[in-house]
Tab-separated table of C-alpha atoms in Angstrom:
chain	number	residue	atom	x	y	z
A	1	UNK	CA	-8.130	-18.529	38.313
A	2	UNK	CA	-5.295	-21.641	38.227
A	3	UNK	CA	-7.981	-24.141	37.098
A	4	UNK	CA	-10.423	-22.111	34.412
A	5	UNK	CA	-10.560	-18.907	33.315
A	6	UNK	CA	-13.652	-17.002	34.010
A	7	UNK	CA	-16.615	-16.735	31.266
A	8	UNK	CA	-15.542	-13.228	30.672
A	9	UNK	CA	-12.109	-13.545	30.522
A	10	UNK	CA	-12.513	-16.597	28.076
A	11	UNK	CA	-15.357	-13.831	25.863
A	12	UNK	CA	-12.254	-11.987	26.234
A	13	UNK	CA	-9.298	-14.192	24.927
A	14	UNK	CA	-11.681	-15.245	22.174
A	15	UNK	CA	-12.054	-11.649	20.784
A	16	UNK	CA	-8.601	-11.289	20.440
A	17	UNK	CA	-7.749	-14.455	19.401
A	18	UNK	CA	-10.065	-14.157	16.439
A	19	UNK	CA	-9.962	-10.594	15.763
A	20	UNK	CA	-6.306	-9.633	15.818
A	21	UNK	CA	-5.453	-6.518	18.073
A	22	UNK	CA	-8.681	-4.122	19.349
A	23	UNK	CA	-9.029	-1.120	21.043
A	24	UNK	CA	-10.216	-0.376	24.629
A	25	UNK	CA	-13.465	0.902	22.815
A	26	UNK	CA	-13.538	-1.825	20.345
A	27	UNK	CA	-13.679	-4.453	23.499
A	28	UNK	CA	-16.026	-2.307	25.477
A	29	UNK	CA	-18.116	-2.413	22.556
A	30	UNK	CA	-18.244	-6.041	22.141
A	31	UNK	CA	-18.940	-6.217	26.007
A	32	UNK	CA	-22.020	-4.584	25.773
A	33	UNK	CA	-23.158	-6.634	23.183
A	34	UNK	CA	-22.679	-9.702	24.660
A	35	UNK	CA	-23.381	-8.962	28.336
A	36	UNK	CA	-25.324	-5.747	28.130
A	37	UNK	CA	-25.136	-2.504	30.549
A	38	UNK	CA	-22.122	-4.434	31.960
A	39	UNK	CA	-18.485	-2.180	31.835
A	40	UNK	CA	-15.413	-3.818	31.599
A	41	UNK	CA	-11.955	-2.994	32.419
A	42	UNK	CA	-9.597	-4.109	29.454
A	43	UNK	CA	-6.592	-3.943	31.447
A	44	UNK	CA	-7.649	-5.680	34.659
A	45	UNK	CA	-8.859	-8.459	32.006
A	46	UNK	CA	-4.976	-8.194	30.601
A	47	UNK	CA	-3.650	-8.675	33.738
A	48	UNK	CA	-5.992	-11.638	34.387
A	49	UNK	CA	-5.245	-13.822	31.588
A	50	UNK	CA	-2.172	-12.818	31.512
A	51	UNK	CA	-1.462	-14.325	35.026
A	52	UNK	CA	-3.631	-17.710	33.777
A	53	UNK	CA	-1.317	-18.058	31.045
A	54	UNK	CA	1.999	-17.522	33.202
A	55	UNK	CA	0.595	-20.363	35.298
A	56	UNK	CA	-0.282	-22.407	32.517
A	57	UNK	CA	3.647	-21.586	30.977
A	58	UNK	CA	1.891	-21.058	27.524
A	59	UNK	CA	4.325	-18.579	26.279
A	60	UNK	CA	1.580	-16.404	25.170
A	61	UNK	CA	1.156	-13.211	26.796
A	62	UNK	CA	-1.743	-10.256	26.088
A	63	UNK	CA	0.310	-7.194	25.222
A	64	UNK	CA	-0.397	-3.315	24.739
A	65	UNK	CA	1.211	-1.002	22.141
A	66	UNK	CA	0.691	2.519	21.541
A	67	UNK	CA	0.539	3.196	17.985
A	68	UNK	CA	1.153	6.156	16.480
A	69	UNK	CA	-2.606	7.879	16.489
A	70	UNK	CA	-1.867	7.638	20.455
A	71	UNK	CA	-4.322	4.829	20.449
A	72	UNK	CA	-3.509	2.143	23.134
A	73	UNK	CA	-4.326	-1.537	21.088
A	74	UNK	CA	-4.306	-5.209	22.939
A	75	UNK	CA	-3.412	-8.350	21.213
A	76	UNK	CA	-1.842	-11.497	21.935
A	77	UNK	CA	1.858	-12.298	21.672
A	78	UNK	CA	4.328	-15.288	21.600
A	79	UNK	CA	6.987	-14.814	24.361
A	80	UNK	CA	9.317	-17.366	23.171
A	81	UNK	CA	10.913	-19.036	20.486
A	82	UNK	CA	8.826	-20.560	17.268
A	83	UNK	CA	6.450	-17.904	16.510
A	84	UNK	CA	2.744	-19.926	16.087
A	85	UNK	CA	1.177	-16.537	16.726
A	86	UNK	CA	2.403	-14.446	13.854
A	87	UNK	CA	1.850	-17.797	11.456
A	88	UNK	CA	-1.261	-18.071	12.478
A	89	UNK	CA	-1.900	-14.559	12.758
A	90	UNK	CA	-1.455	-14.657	8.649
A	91	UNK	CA	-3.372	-17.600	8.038
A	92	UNK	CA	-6.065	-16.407	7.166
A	93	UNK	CA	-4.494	-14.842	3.641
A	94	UNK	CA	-4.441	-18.731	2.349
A	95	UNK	CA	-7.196	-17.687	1.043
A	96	UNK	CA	-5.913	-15.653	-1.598
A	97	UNK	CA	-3.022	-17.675	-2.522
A	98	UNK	CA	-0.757	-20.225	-1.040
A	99	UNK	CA	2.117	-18.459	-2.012
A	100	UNK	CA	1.625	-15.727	0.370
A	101	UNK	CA	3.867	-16.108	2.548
A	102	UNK	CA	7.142	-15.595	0.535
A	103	UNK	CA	5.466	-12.009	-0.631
A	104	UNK	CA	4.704	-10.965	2.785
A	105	UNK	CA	8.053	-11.405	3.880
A	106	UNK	CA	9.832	-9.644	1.504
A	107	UNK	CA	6.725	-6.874	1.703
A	108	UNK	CA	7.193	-6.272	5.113
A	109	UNK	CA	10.921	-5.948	5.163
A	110	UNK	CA	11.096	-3.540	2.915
A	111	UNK	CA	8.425	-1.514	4.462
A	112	UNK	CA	10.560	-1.814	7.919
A	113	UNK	CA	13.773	-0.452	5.818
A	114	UNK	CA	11.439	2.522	4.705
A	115	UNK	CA	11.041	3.612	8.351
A	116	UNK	CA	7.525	1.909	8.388
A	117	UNK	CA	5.881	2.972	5.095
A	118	UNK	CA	5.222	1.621	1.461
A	119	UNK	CA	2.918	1.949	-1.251
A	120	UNK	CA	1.120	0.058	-4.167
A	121	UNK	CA	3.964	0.756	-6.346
A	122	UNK	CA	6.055	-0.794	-3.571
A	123	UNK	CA	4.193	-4.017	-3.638
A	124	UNK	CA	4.197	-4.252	-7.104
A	125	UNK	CA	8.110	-3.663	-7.380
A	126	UNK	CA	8.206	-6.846	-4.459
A	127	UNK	CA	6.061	-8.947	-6.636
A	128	UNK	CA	8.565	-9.566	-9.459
A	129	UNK	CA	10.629	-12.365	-10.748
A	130	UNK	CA	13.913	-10.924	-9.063
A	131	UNK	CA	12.979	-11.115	-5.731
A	132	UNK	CA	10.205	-14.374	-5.849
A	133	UNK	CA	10.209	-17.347	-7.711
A	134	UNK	CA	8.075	-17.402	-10.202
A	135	UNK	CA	5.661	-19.979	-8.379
A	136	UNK	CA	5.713	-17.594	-6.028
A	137	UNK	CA	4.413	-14.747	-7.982
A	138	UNK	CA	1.244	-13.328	-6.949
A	139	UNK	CA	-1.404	-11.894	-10.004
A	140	UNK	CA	-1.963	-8.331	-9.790
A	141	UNK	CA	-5.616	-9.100	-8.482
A	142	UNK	CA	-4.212	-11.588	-5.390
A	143	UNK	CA	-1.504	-8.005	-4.663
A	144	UNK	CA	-4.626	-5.778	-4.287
A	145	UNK	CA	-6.713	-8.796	-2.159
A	146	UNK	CA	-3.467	-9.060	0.058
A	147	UNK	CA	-2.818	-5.277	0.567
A	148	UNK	CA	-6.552	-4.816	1.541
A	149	UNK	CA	-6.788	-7.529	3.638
A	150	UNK	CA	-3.917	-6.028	5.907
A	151	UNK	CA	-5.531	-3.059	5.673
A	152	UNK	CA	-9.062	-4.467	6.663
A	153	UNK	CA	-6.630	-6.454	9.729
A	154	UNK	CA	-4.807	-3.749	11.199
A	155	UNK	CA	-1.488	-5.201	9.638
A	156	UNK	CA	-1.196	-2.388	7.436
A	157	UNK	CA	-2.992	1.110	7.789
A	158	UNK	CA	-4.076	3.507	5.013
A	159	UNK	CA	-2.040	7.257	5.127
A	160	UNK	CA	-4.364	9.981	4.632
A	161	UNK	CA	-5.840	13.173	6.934
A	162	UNK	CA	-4.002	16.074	7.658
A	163	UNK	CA	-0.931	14.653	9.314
A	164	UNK	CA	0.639	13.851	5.975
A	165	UNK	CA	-0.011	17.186	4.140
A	166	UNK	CA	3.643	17.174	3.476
A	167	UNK	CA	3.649	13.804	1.271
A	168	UNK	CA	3.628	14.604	-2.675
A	169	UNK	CA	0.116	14.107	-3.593
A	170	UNK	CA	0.058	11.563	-6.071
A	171	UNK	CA	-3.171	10.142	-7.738
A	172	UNK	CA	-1.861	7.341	-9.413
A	173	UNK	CA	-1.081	5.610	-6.159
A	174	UNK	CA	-1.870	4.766	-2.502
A	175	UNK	CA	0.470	5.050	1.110
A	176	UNK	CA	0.374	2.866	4.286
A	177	UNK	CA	1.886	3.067	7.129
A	178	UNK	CA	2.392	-0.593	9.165
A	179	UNK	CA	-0.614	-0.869	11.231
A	180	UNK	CA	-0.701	-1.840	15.397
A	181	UNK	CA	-1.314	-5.476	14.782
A	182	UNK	CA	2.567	-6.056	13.124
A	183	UNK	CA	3.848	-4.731	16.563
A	184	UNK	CA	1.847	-6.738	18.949
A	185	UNK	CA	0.663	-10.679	17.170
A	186	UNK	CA	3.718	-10.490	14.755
A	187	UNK	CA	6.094	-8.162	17.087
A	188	UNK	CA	8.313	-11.484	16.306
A	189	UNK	CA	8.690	-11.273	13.027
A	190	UNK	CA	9.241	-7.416	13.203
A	191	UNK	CA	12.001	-7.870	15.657
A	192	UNK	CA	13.540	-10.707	13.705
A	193	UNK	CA	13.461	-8.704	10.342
A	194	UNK	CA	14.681	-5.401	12.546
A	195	UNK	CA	18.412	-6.971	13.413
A	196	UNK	CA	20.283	-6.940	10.500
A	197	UNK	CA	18.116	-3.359	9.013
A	198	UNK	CA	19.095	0.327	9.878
A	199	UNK	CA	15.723	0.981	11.490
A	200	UNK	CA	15.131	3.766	13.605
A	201	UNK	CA	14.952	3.453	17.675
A	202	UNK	CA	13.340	5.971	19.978
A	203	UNK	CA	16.579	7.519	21.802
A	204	UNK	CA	14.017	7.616	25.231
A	205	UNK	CA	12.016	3.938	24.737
A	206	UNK	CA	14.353	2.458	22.408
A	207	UNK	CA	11.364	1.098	20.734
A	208	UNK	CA	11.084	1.044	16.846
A	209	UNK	CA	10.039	4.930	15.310
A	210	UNK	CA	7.920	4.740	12.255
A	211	UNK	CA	6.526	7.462	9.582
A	212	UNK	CA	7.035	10.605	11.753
A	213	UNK	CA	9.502	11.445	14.907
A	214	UNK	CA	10.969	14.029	16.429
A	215	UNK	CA	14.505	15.332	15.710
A	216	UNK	CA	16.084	17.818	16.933
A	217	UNK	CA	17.399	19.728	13.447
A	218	UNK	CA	21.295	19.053	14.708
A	219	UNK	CA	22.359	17.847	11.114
A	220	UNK	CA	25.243	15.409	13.342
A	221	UNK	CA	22.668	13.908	15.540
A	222	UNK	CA	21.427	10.823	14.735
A	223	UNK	CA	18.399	10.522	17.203
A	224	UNK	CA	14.839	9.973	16.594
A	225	UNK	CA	11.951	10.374	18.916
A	226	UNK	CA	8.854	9.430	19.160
A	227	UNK	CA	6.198	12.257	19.206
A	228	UNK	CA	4.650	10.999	22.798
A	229	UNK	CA	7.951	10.388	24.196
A	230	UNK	CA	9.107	13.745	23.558
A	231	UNK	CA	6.475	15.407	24.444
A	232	UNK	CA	6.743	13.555	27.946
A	233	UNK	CA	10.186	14.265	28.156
A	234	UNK	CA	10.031	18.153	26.846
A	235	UNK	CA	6.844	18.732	29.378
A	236	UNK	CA	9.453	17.993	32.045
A	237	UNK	CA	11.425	21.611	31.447
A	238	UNK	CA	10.464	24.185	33.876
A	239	UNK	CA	13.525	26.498	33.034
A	240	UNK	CA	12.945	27.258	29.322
A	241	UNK	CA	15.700	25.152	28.206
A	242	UNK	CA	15.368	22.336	25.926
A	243	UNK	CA	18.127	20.367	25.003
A	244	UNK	CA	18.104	17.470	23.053
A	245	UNK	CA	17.898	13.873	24.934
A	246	UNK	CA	20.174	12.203	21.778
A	247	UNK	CA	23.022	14.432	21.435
A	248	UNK	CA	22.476	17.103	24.270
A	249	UNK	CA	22.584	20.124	21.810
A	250	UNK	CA	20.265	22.897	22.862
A	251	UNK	CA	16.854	22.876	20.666
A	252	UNK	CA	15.620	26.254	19.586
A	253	UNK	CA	12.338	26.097	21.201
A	254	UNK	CA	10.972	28.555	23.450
A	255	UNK	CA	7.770	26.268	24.916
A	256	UNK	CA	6.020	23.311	23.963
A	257	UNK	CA	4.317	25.159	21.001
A	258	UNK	CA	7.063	25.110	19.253
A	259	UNK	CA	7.897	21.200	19.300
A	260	UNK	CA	5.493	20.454	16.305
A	261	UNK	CA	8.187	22.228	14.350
A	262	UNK	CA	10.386	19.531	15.164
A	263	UNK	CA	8.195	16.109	13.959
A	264	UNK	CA	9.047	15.296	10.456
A	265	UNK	CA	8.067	12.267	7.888
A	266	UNK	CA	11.316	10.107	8.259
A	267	UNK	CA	10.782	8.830	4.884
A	268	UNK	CA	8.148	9.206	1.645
A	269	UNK	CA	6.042	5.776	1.375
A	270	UNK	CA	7.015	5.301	-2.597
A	271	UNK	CA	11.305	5.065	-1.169
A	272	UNK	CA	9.909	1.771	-0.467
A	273	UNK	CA	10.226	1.110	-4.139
A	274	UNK	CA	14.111	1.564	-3.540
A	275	UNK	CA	14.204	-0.628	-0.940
A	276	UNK	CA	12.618	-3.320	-2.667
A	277	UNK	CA	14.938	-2.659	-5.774
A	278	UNK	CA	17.828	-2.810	-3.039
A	279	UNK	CA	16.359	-6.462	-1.646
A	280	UNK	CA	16.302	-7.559	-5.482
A	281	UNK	CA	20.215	-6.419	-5.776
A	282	UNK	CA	21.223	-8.460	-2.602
A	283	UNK	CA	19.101	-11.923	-4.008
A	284	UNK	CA	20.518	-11.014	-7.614
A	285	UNK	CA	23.070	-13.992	-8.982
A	286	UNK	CA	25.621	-11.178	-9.486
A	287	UNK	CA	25.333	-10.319	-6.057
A	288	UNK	CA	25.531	-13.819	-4.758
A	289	UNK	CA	28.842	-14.855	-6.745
A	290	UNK	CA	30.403	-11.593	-4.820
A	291	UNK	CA	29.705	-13.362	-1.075
């Protein structure tokens, strides 16, 4: 394993090097393609390569994240400083426009201050003279290319089904939520952009909590769960008493049944409009002279 990584292990690297983050069924899939009846154990190959690499002091790691459909995804990462795997990781939009890169940016960091979620009206709002220059402005057409590339890349993932019932229909416009790829190939950039915005962190991970969490109604408590997490932690309780992990209030829950009355949308997708309007405020002239 020090010298070369086995021809399955490189079939491995290779898929997600070139295909961005994959599920376990995704990888078995593409296993049985290419070596037939074979099974494979995604997570044995993790470790693998992952080992190779710490020998080979790459600073590239394989890493899993649970998303928020439960869904366990693998990707590579950078583990140190100057992040080649999130700029390469957005290469491939070139092809729309060379200017990309300034829109993503400002994009993503406004989706991040909207607790994970934007919309087409949000993209539109970032594409605009007061927060680009205007090389940098994309044309409506190379907005819609971009946002359905991400979506088509697992960067970005579209907000539909049942689970967001509560969400204002509205026809005139469409809601993602940022897909499993942003936290595993460009977990960089998101924890870069995360330090200086009021994001929320899971009070029992203390990893970032997007679109939906769980809070425990206590109007003074500021803490946000993730759904699995609290379900863990809640499915601990054998005496019928369910206090909260942030701010140690009792929750008015008499079993587990109850908990789905406690996950709520922590923001609407189109707030990322705000946000953006609040990024063009802080790169206004006006707001400049003030610093």
């Amino acid at each position: 394993m020090a010298g070369r990584l086995h021809k399955k292990h490189q079939f491995f690297s290779r898929l997600l090097l070139f295909r961005g983050c994959m599920t376990a069924e995704e990888i078995q899939n593409e296993f049985l393609l290419q070596y037939e009846d074979e099974e494979t154990d995604p997570e044995a190959m993790m470790h693998a390569v992952n080992k190779w690499h710490e020998h080979k002091q790459t600073a590239i790691q394989i890493d899993v994240h649970s998303w928020i459909d439960g869904v366990r995804y693998y990707g590579f990462r950078q583990m140190a400083a100057g992040d080649d795997v999130s700029q390469n990781s957005w290469n491939g939009l070139k092809a729309i426009s060379k200017t990309v890169f300034p829109f993503l940016h400002l994009f993503f960091r406004s989706c991040l201050m909207n607790k994970g979620m934007t919309s087409n009206k949000a993209a539109l709002s970032v594409n605009c003279a007061a927060l680009l220059t205007l090389q940098g402005l994309l044309t409506l057409n190379e907005v819609k290319q971009v946002l359905n590339t991400l979506v088509e890349n697992k960067y970005l993932c579209l907000m539909n089904g049942t689970d967001y019932d509560d969400i204002e229909a509205d026809t005139d416009d469409v809601f993602y939520v940022l897909g499993p790829r942003m936290f595993i190939d460009c977990r960089m950039f998101i924890e870069s952009a995360s330090e200086d915005i009021n994001h929320c962190d899971c009070t029992l991970c203390s990893e970032i909590v997007i679109c939906k969490g769980f809070r425990c109604k206590n109007e003074r408590c500021p803490g946000v769960i993730h759904s699995k997490c609290a379900m863990g932690y809640f499915q601990t309780v054998n005496n019928g008493e369910y206090v909260c992990p942030s701010c140690q209030c009792n929750i008015d829950m008499s079993n587990m049944d109850g908990m789905s009355g406690f996950i709520e949308l922590l923001a609407h997708p189109n707030d990322a409009v705000v946000t953006a309007e609040k990024l063009k405020q802080s790169k206004s002239p006006s707001s400049e002279s003030h610093n």
